[in-house]
């Protein structure tokens, strides 16, 4: 960040708040990476010929190369519907929809009615709420608020999707389930100037309201919105 030297800029900085200090999630840069896509029995991927892959002990596998952060392709399987790709993270299965940041990931296709692989993964959308803390904290200077969800292997476009006003200081956004972490971000009305964000927050099902309590990256707490 450039050092601010003018009084006008300093005044704007004071008005819009202190920049939250934390490690920003890495946004995909678009370099090509390669993954293994396990399509599953009797499934296909347009333009590719799957083969058995003894290196990962799975059948009907496609080696797929595309830009990091780009959408993963959708395979097809007669008599069912493709739901998502999944992979193992810390002994749990999570859903992914974009290419990872680095090569080497193994993704498994998850189809409707064929979800034994994806036990415990929710296909339901999740609505999250942000209490911006009022006019003395985030909800000042015409700020706009965003929600960024991600997993350890994937990152989409920062800062995610814009949240909508519910009432008072509370904003909400409905996102697909299957994510592990999230960040709330605060941006200036022009979406380019002064910015604040939380740290990388761990999502816990059932806790859907995050309340900002100060300017630090983890100055907030989780509760249930009702």
Tab-separated table of C-alpha atoms in Angstrom:
chain	number	residue	atom	x	y	z
A	1	UNK	CA	0.000	0.000	0.000
A	2	UNK	CA	1.371	3.437	-0.886
A	3	UNK	CA	2.090	5.794	2.001
A	4	UNK	CA	-0.675	8.382	2.315
A	5	UNK	CA	0.735	11.888	2.544
A	6	UNK	CA	-2.069	14.334	1.804
A	7	UNK	CA	-4.473	15.572	4.441
A	8	UNK	CA	-7.410	14.724	2.202
A	9	UNK	CA	-6.300	11.124	1.881
A	10	UNK	CA	-5.659	10.896	5.611
A	11	UNK	CA	-9.141	12.186	6.300
A	12	UNK	CA	-10.636	9.629	3.945
A	13	UNK	CA	-8.636	6.896	5.643
A	14	UNK	CA	-9.916	7.944	9.066
A	15	UNK	CA	-13.471	8.046	7.792
A	16	UNK	CA	-13.434	4.669	6.161
A	17	UNK	CA	-11.624	2.828	8.945
A	18	UNK	CA	-8.446	0.919	9.640
A	19	UNK	CA	-7.387	-1.653	7.066
A	20	UNK	CA	-7.766	-5.142	8.529
A	21	UNK	CA	-4.422	-6.910	8.750
A	22	UNK	CA	-4.551	-10.561	7.808
A	23	UNK	CA	-3.460	-13.004	5.183
A	24	UNK	CA	-5.720	-12.509	2.185
A	25	UNK	CA	-6.872	-15.747	0.547
A	26	UNK	CA	-4.794	-16.416	-2.533
A	27	UNK	CA	-6.746	-15.634	-5.667
A	28	UNK	CA	-6.095	-17.819	-8.661
A	29	UNK	CA	-3.805	-16.181	-11.223
A	30	UNK	CA	-4.922	-18.233	-14.226
A	31	UNK	CA	-1.795	-20.351	-14.820
A	32	UNK	CA	-2.542	-23.816	-16.209
A	33	UNK	CA	-2.611	-26.686	-13.712
A	34	UNK	CA	-3.360	-30.399	-14.108
A	35	UNK	CA	-5.705	-32.578	-12.044
A	36	UNK	CA	-7.051	-36.129	-12.140
A	37	UNK	CA	-10.831	-36.382	-12.573
A	38	UNK	CA	-12.289	-39.714	-11.421
A	39	UNK	CA	-15.511	-39.885	-13.454
A	40	UNK	CA	-16.903	-43.055	-11.885
A	41	UNK	CA	-18.393	-46.152	-13.568
A	42	UNK	CA	-20.261	-45.645	-16.855
A	43	UNK	CA	-19.638	-41.888	-16.843
A	44	UNK	CA	-18.069	-39.769	-19.587
A	45	UNK	CA	-16.618	-36.316	-20.183
A	46	UNK	CA	-17.166	-34.671	-23.544
A	47	UNK	CA	-13.980	-34.467	-25.604
A	48	UNK	CA	-12.006	-36.900	-23.424
A	49	UNK	CA	-11.389	-40.642	-23.386
A	50	UNK	CA	-11.135	-41.849	-19.777
A	51	UNK	CA	-8.764	-44.647	-18.860
A	52	UNK	CA	-7.788	-46.731	-15.866
A	53	UNK	CA	-5.079	-45.013	-13.810
A	54	UNK	CA	-3.021	-47.485	-11.774
A	55	UNK	CA	-1.028	-44.644	-10.185
A	56	UNK	CA	-4.079	-43.637	-8.145
A	57	UNK	CA	-5.818	-47.048	-8.172
A	58	UNK	CA	-8.989	-45.815	-9.877
A	59	UNK	CA	-10.836	-46.605	-13.096
A	60	UNK	CA	-12.373	-44.262	-15.652
A	61	UNK	CA	-10.028	-41.340	-14.980
A	62	UNK	CA	-9.345	-38.229	-17.081
A	63	UNK	CA	-6.182	-36.161	-16.798
A	64	UNK	CA	-7.439	-32.602	-17.168
A	65	UNK	CA	-5.483	-29.359	-17.662
A	66	UNK	CA	-6.999	-25.879	-17.450
A	67	UNK	CA	-6.378	-22.440	-15.959
A	68	UNK	CA	-6.238	-22.184	-12.181
A	69	UNK	CA	-9.504	-20.731	-10.915
A	70	UNK	CA	-11.487	-21.710	-14.032
A	71	UNK	CA	-14.672	-23.772	-13.755
A	72	UNK	CA	-14.292	-27.531	-13.583
A	73	UNK	CA	-16.049	-29.446	-16.396
A	74	UNK	CA	-19.239	-31.438	-15.872
A	75	UNK	CA	-19.223	-35.159	-16.701
A	76	UNK	CA	-22.369	-37.055	-17.611
A	77	UNK	CA	-23.770	-40.377	-16.504
A	78	UNK	CA	-26.923	-41.927	-17.932
A	79	UNK	CA	-29.848	-42.126	-15.532
A	80	UNK	CA	-28.518	-39.617	-13.039
A	81	UNK	CA	-27.401	-35.991	-12.677
A	82	UNK	CA	-23.941	-34.633	-11.897
A	83	UNK	CA	-23.932	-32.702	-8.595
A	84	UNK	CA	-20.347	-31.625	-7.955
A	85	UNK	CA	-16.723	-32.652	-7.682
A	86	UNK	CA	-15.439	-33.627	-4.248
A	87	UNK	CA	-12.022	-34.178	-2.699
A	88	UNK	CA	-10.644	-35.169	0.683
A	89	UNK	CA	-9.541	-32.375	2.996
A	90	UNK	CA	-8.361	-33.230	6.514
A	91	UNK	CA	-10.203	-36.585	6.370
A	92	UNK	CA	-13.427	-34.872	5.320
A	93	UNK	CA	-14.998	-34.624	1.874
A	94	UNK	CA	-15.665	-31.141	0.538
A	95	UNK	CA	-17.156	-29.907	-2.721
A	96	UNK	CA	-15.152	-27.987	-5.308
A	97	UNK	CA	-16.197	-26.173	-8.475
A	98	UNK	CA	-13.016	-24.546	-9.820
A	99	UNK	CA	-9.503	-25.659	-10.751
A	100	UNK	CA	-7.056	-25.622	-7.818
A	101	UNK	CA	-4.082	-23.311	-7.463
A	102	UNK	CA	-1.514	-26.049	-8.075
A	103	UNK	CA	-1.369	-29.342	-9.970
A	104	UNK	CA	-1.836	-32.781	-8.468
A	105	UNK	CA	-5.355	-32.742	-6.993
A	106	UNK	CA	-7.654	-35.750	-7.432
A	107	UNK	CA	-11.352	-34.926	-7.741
A	108	UNK	CA	-14.205	-37.441	-7.652
A	109	UNK	CA	-17.501	-36.975	-9.479
A	110	UNK	CA	-20.578	-36.983	-7.254
A	111	UNK	CA	-23.908	-37.795	-8.923
A	112	UNK	CA	-27.490	-37.582	-7.670
A	113	UNK	CA	-28.516	-40.875	-6.148
A	114	UNK	CA	-24.918	-42.047	-6.142
A	115	UNK	CA	-23.630	-40.195	-3.125
A	116	UNK	CA	-21.997	-42.839	-0.970
A	117	UNK	CA	-18.676	-41.164	-1.732
A	118	UNK	CA	-19.965	-37.836	-0.511
A	119	UNK	CA	-21.478	-38.834	2.818
A	120	UNK	CA	-21.740	-35.804	5.055
A	121	UNK	CA	-21.520	-33.234	2.239
A	122	UNK	CA	-24.461	-30.886	2.151
A	123	UNK	CA	-25.921	-30.059	-1.252
A	124	UNK	CA	-28.110	-27.385	0.276
A	125	UNK	CA	-27.409	-23.698	-0.134
A	126	UNK	CA	-26.235	-21.824	2.967
A	127	UNK	CA	-27.412	-18.349	3.943
A	128	UNK	CA	-24.883	-16.375	5.966
A	129	UNK	CA	-25.437	-13.066	7.740
A	130	UNK	CA	-23.080	-10.236	8.624
A	131	UNK	CA	-23.797	-7.752	11.403
A	132	UNK	CA	-21.598	-4.846	10.301
A	133	UNK	CA	-21.370	-3.378	13.791
A	134	UNK	CA	-23.168	-0.110	13.145
A	135	UNK	CA	-22.015	3.319	12.035
A	136	UNK	CA	-19.044	3.353	14.413
A	137	UNK	CA	-17.590	0.258	12.761
A	138	UNK	CA	-18.066	-1.233	9.268
A	139	UNK	CA	-21.426	0.310	8.378
A	140	UNK	CA	-20.230	3.817	7.488
A	141	UNK	CA	-19.141	5.894	4.488
A	142	UNK	CA	-21.523	4.051	2.144
A	143	UNK	CA	-19.565	0.806	2.442
A	144	UNK	CA	-20.519	-2.312	0.486
A	145	UNK	CA	-20.085	-5.820	1.866
A	146	UNK	CA	-18.923	-9.066	0.277
A	147	UNK	CA	-18.688	-12.742	1.212
A	148	UNK	CA	-15.871	-14.964	-0.077
A	149	UNK	CA	-16.090	-18.745	0.498
A	150	UNK	CA	-13.291	-21.191	-0.258
A	151	UNK	CA	-11.520	-24.450	0.489
A	152	UNK	CA	-7.835	-25.023	1.097
A	153	UNK	CA	-7.252	-26.103	-2.522
A	154	UNK	CA	-9.445	-23.617	-4.369
A	155	UNK	CA	-9.879	-19.886	-4.688
A	156	UNK	CA	-12.283	-17.918	-6.832
A	157	UNK	CA	-12.462	-14.244	-7.687
A	158	UNK	CA	-11.797	-11.962	-4.728
A	159	UNK	CA	-13.743	-10.513	-2.884
A	160	UNK	CA	-16.592	-12.928	-3.680
A	161	UNK	CA	-20.249	-11.939	-4.054
A	162	UNK	CA	-21.894	-8.794	-2.739
A	163	UNK	CA	-24.244	-9.168	0.229
A	164	UNK	CA	-27.687	-7.576	0.386
A	165	UNK	CA	-29.262	-5.571	3.190
A	166	UNK	CA	-31.662	-7.479	5.456
A	167	UNK	CA	-32.435	-4.768	8.000
A	168	UNK	CA	-30.517	-2.218	10.037
A	169	UNK	CA	-26.841	-3.225	10.074
A	170	UNK	CA	-27.365	-6.818	8.950
A	171	UNK	CA	-26.566	-8.104	5.447
A	172	UNK	CA	-26.954	-11.593	3.978
A	173	UNK	CA	-25.928	-13.806	1.065
A	174	UNK	CA	-26.918	-17.325	0.046
A	175	UNK	CA	-24.051	-19.454	-1.308
A	176	UNK	CA	-23.625	-23.123	-2.312
A	177	UNK	CA	-22.708	-25.426	0.548
A	178	UNK	CA	-19.525	-27.459	0.733
A	179	UNK	CA	-17.058	-24.690	1.611
A	180	UNK	CA	-14.739	-24.878	4.624
A	181	UNK	CA	-13.669	-21.270	5.189
A	182	UNK	CA	-14.885	-17.766	4.451
A	183	UNK	CA	-13.978	-14.090	4.588
A	184	UNK	CA	-16.247	-11.070	4.980
A	185	UNK	CA	-14.982	-7.980	3.170
A	186	UNK	CA	-15.882	-4.305	3.338
A	187	UNK	CA	-15.246	-2.084	0.322
A	188	UNK	CA	-15.728	1.562	-0.567
A	189	UNK	CA	-18.744	2.474	-2.737
A	190	UNK	CA	-16.510	2.668	-5.830
A	191	UNK	CA	-15.169	-0.860	-5.017
A	192	UNK	CA	-11.554	0.267	-5.453
A	193	UNK	CA	-10.573	2.460	-2.492
A	194	UNK	CA	-10.250	1.704	1.225
A	195	UNK	CA	-10.972	-1.893	2.166
A	196	UNK	CA	-11.408	-3.933	5.338
A	197	UNK	CA	-11.772	-7.675	5.723
A	198	UNK	CA	-11.960	-10.335	8.386
A	199	UNK	CA	-9.361	-13.040	8.758
A	200	UNK	CA	-9.950	-16.471	7.266
A	201	UNK	CA	-12.919	-17.716	9.284
A	202	UNK	CA	-13.797	-21.395	9.735
A	203	UNK	CA	-17.398	-22.214	8.868
A	204	UNK	CA	-19.372	-24.136	11.497
A	205	UNK	CA	-22.823	-25.361	10.370
A	206	UNK	CA	-25.546	-23.867	12.540
A	207	UNK	CA	-23.652	-20.655	13.225
A	208	UNK	CA	-24.715	-18.332	10.434
A	209	UNK	CA	-24.359	-14.778	11.822
A	210	UNK	CA	-20.973	-13.076	12.197
A	211	UNK	CA	-20.966	-9.821	14.191
A	212	UNK	CA	-18.166	-7.278	13.755
A	213	UNK	CA	-17.009	-5.995	17.165
A	214	UNK	CA	-13.883	-3.962	16.234
A	215	UNK	CA	-11.426	-3.283	13.382
A	216	UNK	CA	-9.084	-6.257	13.838
A	217	UNK	CA	-9.191	-9.241	11.441
A	218	UNK	CA	-10.728	-11.512	14.087
A	219	UNK	CA	-12.682	-8.921	16.062
A	220	UNK	CA	-16.065	-10.578	15.748
A	221	UNK	CA	-18.107	-13.507	16.971
A	222	UNK	CA	-20.438	-16.157	15.611
A	223	UNK	CA	-24.048	-16.736	16.630
A	224	UNK	CA	-27.306	-17.903	15.063
A	225	UNK	CA	-29.518	-15.482	13.148
A	226	UNK	CA	-33.258	-15.816	13.663
